[in-house]
Coordinates of C-alpha atoms and ligand atoms in Angstrom, one line a residue:
M1148 CA -4.5 15.0 -3.6
R1149 CA -6.4 11.7 -3.9
T1150 CA -4.5 9.0 -5.8
V1151 CA -7.7 7.2 -6.9
T1152 CA -11.1 8.6 -7.6
W1153 CA -14.4 7.7 -9.2
E1154 CA -15.4 9.7 -12.3
A1155 CA -19.1 9.5 -12.9
E1156 CA -18.6 11.0 -16.4
G1157 CA -17.3 8.1 -18.4
P1158 CA -17.7 6.2 -16.0
A1159 CA -14.0 5.7 -15.1
V1160 CA -11.6 5.0 -12.3
R1161 CA -9.1 7.9 -12.3
T1162 CA -5.6 7.4 -11.0
I1163 CA -2.2 9.1 -11.2
D1164 CA 0.1 7.1 -13.5
Q1165 CA 2.9 6.5 -11.0
R1166 CA 5.2 5.1 -13.8
L1167 CA 5.7 8.6 -15.0
L1168 CA 6.7 10.2 -11.7
P1169 CA 8.7 12.3 -10.8
G1170 CA 8.9 13.7 -14.3
E1171 CA 5.2 14.1 -15.0
V1172 CA 2.0 14.1 -13.0
V1173 CA -0.5 12.5 -15.4
R1174 CA -3.9 11.2 -14.5
I1175 CA -5.3 8.3 -16.4
D1176 CA -8.9 7.2 -16.8
L1177 CA -9.5 3.4 -16.6
R1178 CA -12.8 2.6 -18.4
T1179 CA -12.8 -1.2 -18.3
V1180 CA -12.1 -3.9 -15.8
E1181 CA -9.2 -5.1 -17.9
Q1182 CA -7.7 -1.6 -17.9
V1183 CA -8.0 -1.4 -14.1
S1184 CA -6.4 -4.8 -13.8
E1185 CA -3.5 -3.9 -16.1
A1186 CA -2.9 -0.6 -14.3
I1187 CA -2.5 -2.6 -11.1
R1188 CA -0.3 -5.3 -12.7
D1189 CA 2.0 -2.8 -14.4
M1190 CA 2.1 -0.6 -11.3
A1191 CA 0.6 2.6 -12.8
V1192 CA -1.2 2.4 -9.4
R1193 CA 0.6 0.6 -6.6
G1194 CA 0.9 0.3 -2.8
A1195 CA -1.4 -2.0 -1.0
P1196 CA -4.2 0.4 0.1
A1197 CA -4.3 2.2 -3.3
I1198 CA -4.5 -1.2 -5.0
G1199 CA -7.4 -2.1 -2.7
A1200 CA -9.4 1.1 -3.4
T1201 CA -8.7 0.9 -7.2
A1202 CA -9.9 -2.7 -7.3
A1203 CA -13.0 -1.7 -5.4
F1204 CA -13.8 1.1 -7.8
G1205 CA -12.9 -1.5 -10.6
L1206 CA -15.7 -3.8 -9.4
A1207 CA -18.1 -0.8 -9.1
L1208 CA -17.1 0.0 -12.7
A1209 CA -17.9 -3.6 -13.8
A1210 CA -21.4 -3.1 -12.4
A1211 CA -21.8 0.3 -13.9
V1212 CA -20.9 -0.8 -17.4
S1213 CA -22.6 -4.2 -17.2
E1214 CA -25.6 -4.6 -19.6
A1215 CA -27.2 -7.0 -17.1
T1216 CA -31.0 -6.6 -17.0
D1217 CA -31.5 -9.0 -14.1
T1218 CA -29.7 -9.9 -10.9
D1219 CA -28.4 -13.3 -12.1
M1220 CA -26.7 -11.7 -15.2
M1221 CA -25.3 -9.0 -12.9
W1222 CA -23.8 -11.6 -10.5
N1223 CA -22.2 -13.4 -13.5
D1224 CA -20.5 -10.1 -14.6
L1225 CA -19.4 -9.3 -11.1
E1226 CA -17.9 -12.8 -10.6
L1227 CA -15.9 -12.5 -13.8
A1228 CA -14.7 -9.0 -13.0
S1229 CA -13.8 -10.0 -9.5
A1230 CA -11.7 -12.9 -10.8
T1231 CA -9.9 -10.6 -13.3
L1232 CA -9.1 -8.0 -10.6
S1233 CA -8.0 -10.4 -7.9
A1234 CA -5.5 -12.0 -10.3
S1235 CA -3.7 -8.6 -10.9
R1236 CA -1.1 -8.9 -8.2
P1237 CA -0.9 -11.6 -5.5
T1238 CA 0.8 -10.2 -2.4
A1239 CA -1.3 -7.1 -1.3
S1240 CA -3.9 -8.2 1.1
N1241 CA -6.1 -5.2 0.4
L1242 CA -6.8 -6.3 -3.1
T1243 CA -8.8 -9.4 -2.1
W1244 CA -10.0 -7.7 1.1
A1245 CA -11.6 -4.9 -0.8
L1246 CA -13.2 -7.2 -3.4
E1247 CA -14.6 -9.5 -0.7
R1248 CA -16.0 -6.5 1.1
L1249 CA -17.9 -5.4 -2.0
R1250 CA -19.1 -8.9 -2.8
S1251 CA -20.4 -9.5 0.7
R1252 CA -22.2 -6.1 0.7
A1253 CA -23.8 -7.0 -2.6
K1254 CA -24.7 -10.5 -1.4
A1255 CA -26.5 -9.1 1.6
A1256 CA -28.7 -7.3 -1.0
A1257 CA -28.8 -10.1 -3.5
D1258 CA -32.5 -9.8 -4.2
Q1259 CA -32.2 -6.2 -5.3
S1260 CA -32.3 -4.9 -8.9
P1261 CA -29.2 -4.5 -11.0
N1262 CA -29.5 -0.7 -10.6
A1263 CA -29.7 -1.0 -6.8
L1264 CA -26.6 -3.2 -6.9
R1265 CA -24.7 -0.7 -9.1
R1266 CA -25.5 2.1 -6.6
L1267 CA -24.6 -0.1 -3.6
L1268 CA -21.2 -1.2 -5.0
L1269 CA -20.2 2.3 -5.8
Q1270 CA -21.2 3.5 -2.3
E1271 CA -19.1 0.7 -0.7
A1272 CA -16.1 1.4 -2.9
Q1273 CA -16.3 5.1 -2.1
R1274 CA -16.6 4.2 1.6
I1275 CA -13.4 2.1 1.4
A1276 CA -11.6 5.1 -0.2
D1277 CA -12.9 7.6 2.3
E1278 CA -12.1 5.3 5.2
D1279 CA -8.6 4.8 4.0
V1280 CA -7.8 8.5 4.4
E1281 CA -9.2 8.5 7.9
I1282 CA -7.3 5.3 8.8
N1283 CA -4.0 6.8 7.6
K1284 CA -4.5 9.9 9.7
A1285 CA -5.3 7.8 12.7
M1286 CA -2.1 5.7 12.2
G1287 CA -0.2 9.0 11.7
R1288 CA -1.4 10.2 15.1
F1289 CA -0.5 7.0 16.9
G1290 CA 2.8 6.5 15.1
A1291 CA 4.0 10.1 15.5
E1292 CA 4.4 9.4 19.2
L1293 CA 7.3 7.2 18.2
I1294 CA 9.2 10.1 16.6
Q1295 CA 11.1 12.7 18.7
D1296 CA 12.1 16.2 17.7
S1297 CA 15.3 16.1 15.5
D1298 CA 15.1 12.4 14.7
T1299 CA 16.5 10.9 11.5
V1300 CA 14.5 8.0 10.3
I1301 CA 14.9 5.5 7.4
H1302 CA 12.0 4.8 5.1
H1303 CA 11.7 2.0 2.6
C1304 CA 9.7 2.0 -0.7
N1305 CA 6.8 4.4 -1.0
T1306 CA 4.0 4.4 1.6
G1307 CA 2.7 7.9 1.1
A1308 CA -0.4 9.4 -0.5
L1309 CA 0.6 7.7 -3.7
A1310 CA 0.5 4.3 -2.2
T1311 CA -2.9 4.9 -0.5
V1312 CA -6.0 6.9 -1.3
D1313 CA -4.4 9.9 0.5
Y1314 CA -1.9 10.8 3.3
G1315 CA 0.0 7.5 3.6
T1316 CA 0.9 4.8 6.2
A1317 CA 4.6 4.9 7.3
L1318 CA 5.1 8.1 5.4
G1319 CA 1.8 9.4 7.0
V1320 CA 3.5 8.9 10.4
I1321 CA 6.5 11.0 9.2
R1322 CA 4.1 13.6 7.8
T1323 CA 2.2 13.9 11.1
A1324 CA 5.4 14.3 13.1
H1325 CA 6.4 17.0 10.7
E1326 CA 3.0 18.7 10.9
Q1327 CA 3.3 18.6 14.7
G1328 CA 6.4 20.8 14.4
K1329 CA 9.0 18.0 15.0
R1330 CA 12.1 18.4 12.9
V1331 CA 12.2 15.0 11.3
H1332 CA 14.9 14.1 8.7
V1333 CA 14.4 11.1 6.3
L1334 CA 16.9 8.8 4.7
V1335 CA 15.0 7.5 1.7
D1336 CA 15.9 4.0 0.5
E1337 CA 16.0 4.3 -3.3
T1338 CA 14.2 0.9 -3.4
R1339 CA 15.6 -1.1 -6.4
P1340 CA 14.4 -2.2 -8.9
R1341 CA 11.4 0.1 -9.4
L1342 CA 12.9 2.9 -7.4
Q1343 CA 9.7 3.8 -5.5
G1344 CA 11.8 5.5 -2.9
A1345 CA 13.9 7.7 -5.2
R1346 CA 11.0 8.4 -7.6
L1347 CA 8.0 8.6 -5.4
T1348 CA 8.8 9.0 -1.7
A1349 CA 11.4 11.8 -2.5
W1350 CA 8.8 13.5 -4.7
E1351 CA 6.3 13.4 -1.9
L1352 CA 8.7 14.6 0.8
D1353 CA 9.7 17.5 -1.5
Q1354 CA 6.1 18.5 -1.7
Y1355 CA 5.6 18.4 2.1
G1356 CA 8.9 20.3 2.7
I1357 CA 10.4 17.4 4.8
P1358 CA 14.2 17.4 4.7
H1359 CA 15.5 14.2 3.2
E1360 CA 18.3 12.5 1.3
I1361 CA 18.1 9.5 -1.0
I1362 CA 20.4 6.6 -0.2
S1363 CA 21.1 3.5 -2.1
D1364 CA 19.5 0.5 -0.5
N1365 CA 22.8 -1.0 0.4
A1366 CA 23.9 2.1 2.3
A1367 CA 21.2 1.7 5.0
G1368 CA 23.4 -0.6 7.1
Y1369 CA 26.2 2.0 7.1
F1370 CA 23.9 4.8 8.4
L1371 CA 22.3 2.5 11.0
N1372 CA 25.8 1.5 12.2
R1373 CA 26.9 5.1 12.6
G1374 CA 24.4 5.6 15.3
K1375 CA 22.6 8.5 13.6
V1376 CA 19.3 6.8 12.9
A1377 CA 16.5 6.9 15.5
A1378 CA 14.1 4.4 13.8
C1379 CA 13.0 2.7 10.6
F1380 CA 9.4 3.1 9.3
V1381 CA 8.0 0.8 6.6
G1382 CA 4.6 -0.3 5.4
A1383 CA 3.3 -3.8 4.6
D1384 CA 1.4 -5.6 1.8
R1385 CA 0.3 -8.4 4.1
V1386 CA 0.9 -9.2 7.7
A1387 CA 0.4 -12.8 8.9
A1388 CA -1.5 -13.6 12.1
N1389 CA 1.9 -14.0 14.0
G1390 CA 3.2 -10.6 12.9
D1391 CA 5.5 -11.7 10.1
V1392 CA 5.5 -8.9 7.5
A1393 CA 5.5 -9.1 3.7
N1394 CA 6.8 -5.8 2.3
K1395 CA 8.9 -4.5 -0.5
I1396 CA 12.0 -6.4 -1.3
G1397 CA 14.8 -5.2 0.9
T1398 CA 12.7 -4.7 4.0
Y1399 CA 14.1 -7.9 5.7
M1400 CA 17.7 -6.8 5.2
L1401 CA 16.8 -3.3 6.6
A1402 CA 15.2 -5.0 9.7
L1403 CA 18.3 -7.2 10.3
A1404 CA 20.6 -4.2 10.1
A1405 CA 18.3 -2.2 12.4
Q1406 CA 18.3 -5.0 15.0
D1407 CA 22.0 -5.4 14.9
N1408 CA 22.3 -1.7 15.8
Q1409 CA 19.5 -1.7 18.3
V1410 CA 17.4 0.7 16.2
P1411 CA 13.6 0.2 16.5
F1412 CA 11.9 -1.1 13.4
Y1413 CA 8.3 0.0 13.0
V1414 CA 5.7 -1.4 10.6
V1415 CA 2.7 0.9 9.9
V1416 CA -0.2 -0.9 8.5
P1417 CA -4.1 -0.7 8.4
T1418 CA -5.8 -3.7 9.8
S1419 CA -7.2 -4.4 6.3
S1420 CA -3.6 -5.6 5.5
V1421 CA -3.6 -8.2 8.3
D1422 CA -4.5 -11.7 7.1
L1423 CA -5.5 -13.8 10.1
S1424 CA -6.0 -16.8 7.8
L1425 CA -2.3 -17.2 7.5
S1426 CA -0.5 -18.4 10.6
S1427 CA 3.0 -17.2 9.5
G1428 CA 4.8 -15.4 6.7
T1429 CA 5.9 -18.6 5.0
E1430 CA 2.3 -18.9 3.7
I1431 CA 2.3 -15.5 2.0
T1432 CA 2.5 -15.6 -1.8
I1433 CA 5.5 -13.6 -3.0
E1434 CA 5.0 -12.0 -6.4
E1435 CA 7.8 -12.7 -8.9
R1436 CA 8.1 -9.9 -11.4
D1437 CA 9.7 -9.5 -14.8
P1438 CA 13.5 -10.0 -14.6
G1439 CA 13.7 -7.0 -17.1
E1440 CA 13.0 -4.7 -14.1
V1441 CA 16.4 -5.8 -12.7
L1442 CA 18.3 -6.0 -15.9
N1443 CA 17.2 -2.6 -17.4
L1444 CA 17.2 0.9 -16.0
E1445 CA 13.6 1.9 -15.1
Q1446 CA 12.0 4.2 -17.6
E1447 CA 15.0 4.4 -20.0
G1448 CA 14.8 0.7 -20.6
R1449 CA 18.6 0.8 -21.0
A1450 CA 20.4 -2.5 -20.2
I1451 CA 22.7 -2.4 -17.1
A1452 CA 23.7 -6.1 -17.4
P1453 CA 25.2 -8.3 -20.1
A1454 CA 22.6 -9.4 -22.6
N1455 CA 23.0 -13.1 -21.6
S1456 CA 22.6 -12.5 -17.9
K1457 CA 19.4 -13.7 -16.2
A1458 CA 17.8 -12.1 -13.1
L1459 CA 15.6 -13.0 -10.3
N1460 CA 13.0 -10.4 -9.2
P1461 CA 10.9 -11.2 -6.1
A1462 CA 8.9 -8.1 -5.4
F1463 CA 8.5 -8.6 -1.7
D1464 CA 10.2 -10.4 1.2
I1465 CA 9.2 -11.6 4.6
T1466 CA 10.4 -9.9 7.8
P1467 CA 10.0 -12.3 10.7
N1468 CA 8.0 -10.8 13.7
R1469 CA 11.0 -11.1 16.0
L1470 CA 12.6 -8.2 14.1
V1471 CA 9.5 -5.9 14.4
T1472 CA 9.6 -3.6 17.4
A1473 CA 5.9 -2.6 17.0
I1474 CA 3.1 -2.5 14.5
V1475 CA 1.2 0.8 14.2
T1476 CA -2.4 0.4 13.2
E1477 CA -5.5 2.6 13.1
V1478 CA -6.5 1.3 16.5
G1479 CA -3.1 1.8 18.2
V1480 CA 0.5 0.7 18.5
L1481 CA 0.7 -3.1 18.9
K1482 CA 3.4 -5.0 20.7
R1483 CA 4.1 -8.7 21.2
P1484 CA 2.6 -11.2 21.4
Y1485 CA 1.4 -10.3 17.9
T1486 CA -0.8 -13.3 17.6
E1487 CA -3.0 -11.9 20.3
T1488 CA -2.6 -8.1 19.7
L1489 CA -3.2 -8.4 15.9
A1490 CA -6.4 -10.5 16.3
A1491 CA -7.8 -8.0 18.8
A1492 CA -6.8 -5.1 16.5
V1493 CA -8.6 -6.6 13.5
Q1494 CA -11.8 -6.8 15.5
R1495 CA -11.5 -3.3 16.8
G1496 CA -10.7 -2.0 13.3
Q1497 CA -13.9 -3.7 11.9
A1498 CA -15.9 -2.2 14.8
K1499 CA -14.5 1.3 14.1
A1500 CA -15.2 1.0 10.4
A1501 CA -18.8 -0.1 11.1
A1502 CA -19.3 2.8 13.4
M1503 CA -17.4 5.2 11.1
N1504 CA -15.7 6.4 14.2
W1505 CA -12.3 7.8 13.4
Ligands
MRU2124 O1 5.3 -3.1 -5.4 P1 4.7 -1.9 -4.6 O2 5.3 -0.6 -5.0 O3 3.2 -1.9 -4.8 O4 5.0 -2.2 -3.1 C1 4.5 -1.3 -2.1 C2 5.0 -1.6 -0.8 O5 5.8 -2.5 -0.6 C3 4.5 -0.8 0.3 O6 5.4 -0.7 1.4 C4 3.2 -1.4 0.8 O7 2.3 -1.7 -0.2 C5 2.5 -0.5 1.8 S1 2.0 1.0 1.0 C6 1.1 1.9 2.1

């Protein structure tokens, strides 16, 4: 199951509407850059790698539907589309990473005809999507070494096939361990307020036949303290050069509780989510979302708070690197000092991608 695909008929970017899960599996066709941007903003498609691939196809879509007859006109359209797409959500590194990769690919061929640019951008977007699947499987192989037979692990948010192009990051590690025959049991943080854990991760685990229970976010400390949890696995939207991690709100509290109970805390992330331009997590922009997501029950829209109450809704938090036991990437499992190991991993990730050597 690919979460994001290119449909030549149309043309369109096709994605699963994650807002409707687990009730309905509906694919939607996004036919304009504005529709792509809105689907990302409203979280029809979500998860850092899926956002990156969707934005890449979105820029290819801008080129495909552009009426430009010369290269200057095409560049103008691409710059406008790129600005619209990159403003969709601020925290996921993959969004700007993917757009930048397409833009620099196009710049290297700046003298080519609009049609050549259309082909080239689509090829690069497709390559980002294909690579993502291979990268996830590579992370799965490295990360599964950290899971023993009969382990119970805690997982936060959704990092599975839905959050990527296919297979998943942290959930991909759990899948690989399961496919290797290890009996792995998952405690699924429900992940307030958008319930990515309860709605999406549990739905995926059910499909893969992986035993699991959903727990409320505030129950994680209780289970960690009972000594029954072997490890926590989470993804990331952006990792700073020093290993500070921006991930779904609640990740920091989970990491604190894990450390207090000497439970390893693993972050599984492609090197495309590592932002070496930021020296620490304090520089990462944290998205503030509509307070209505906290005040109303997801999907039903039913109020769960007094009409006059206000809410604060940061979508992500920063987990300091000192709470991160290891970072699993497509080039291996990284330990401290993260400033050195992450910089080397980004280089190796780029070399691997250039050689298409997974
Ligand atoms: O707001 P979301 O649902 O897009 O947040 C997603 C996460 O926080 C994921 O953990 C992260 O993007 C990694 S997904 C492989």
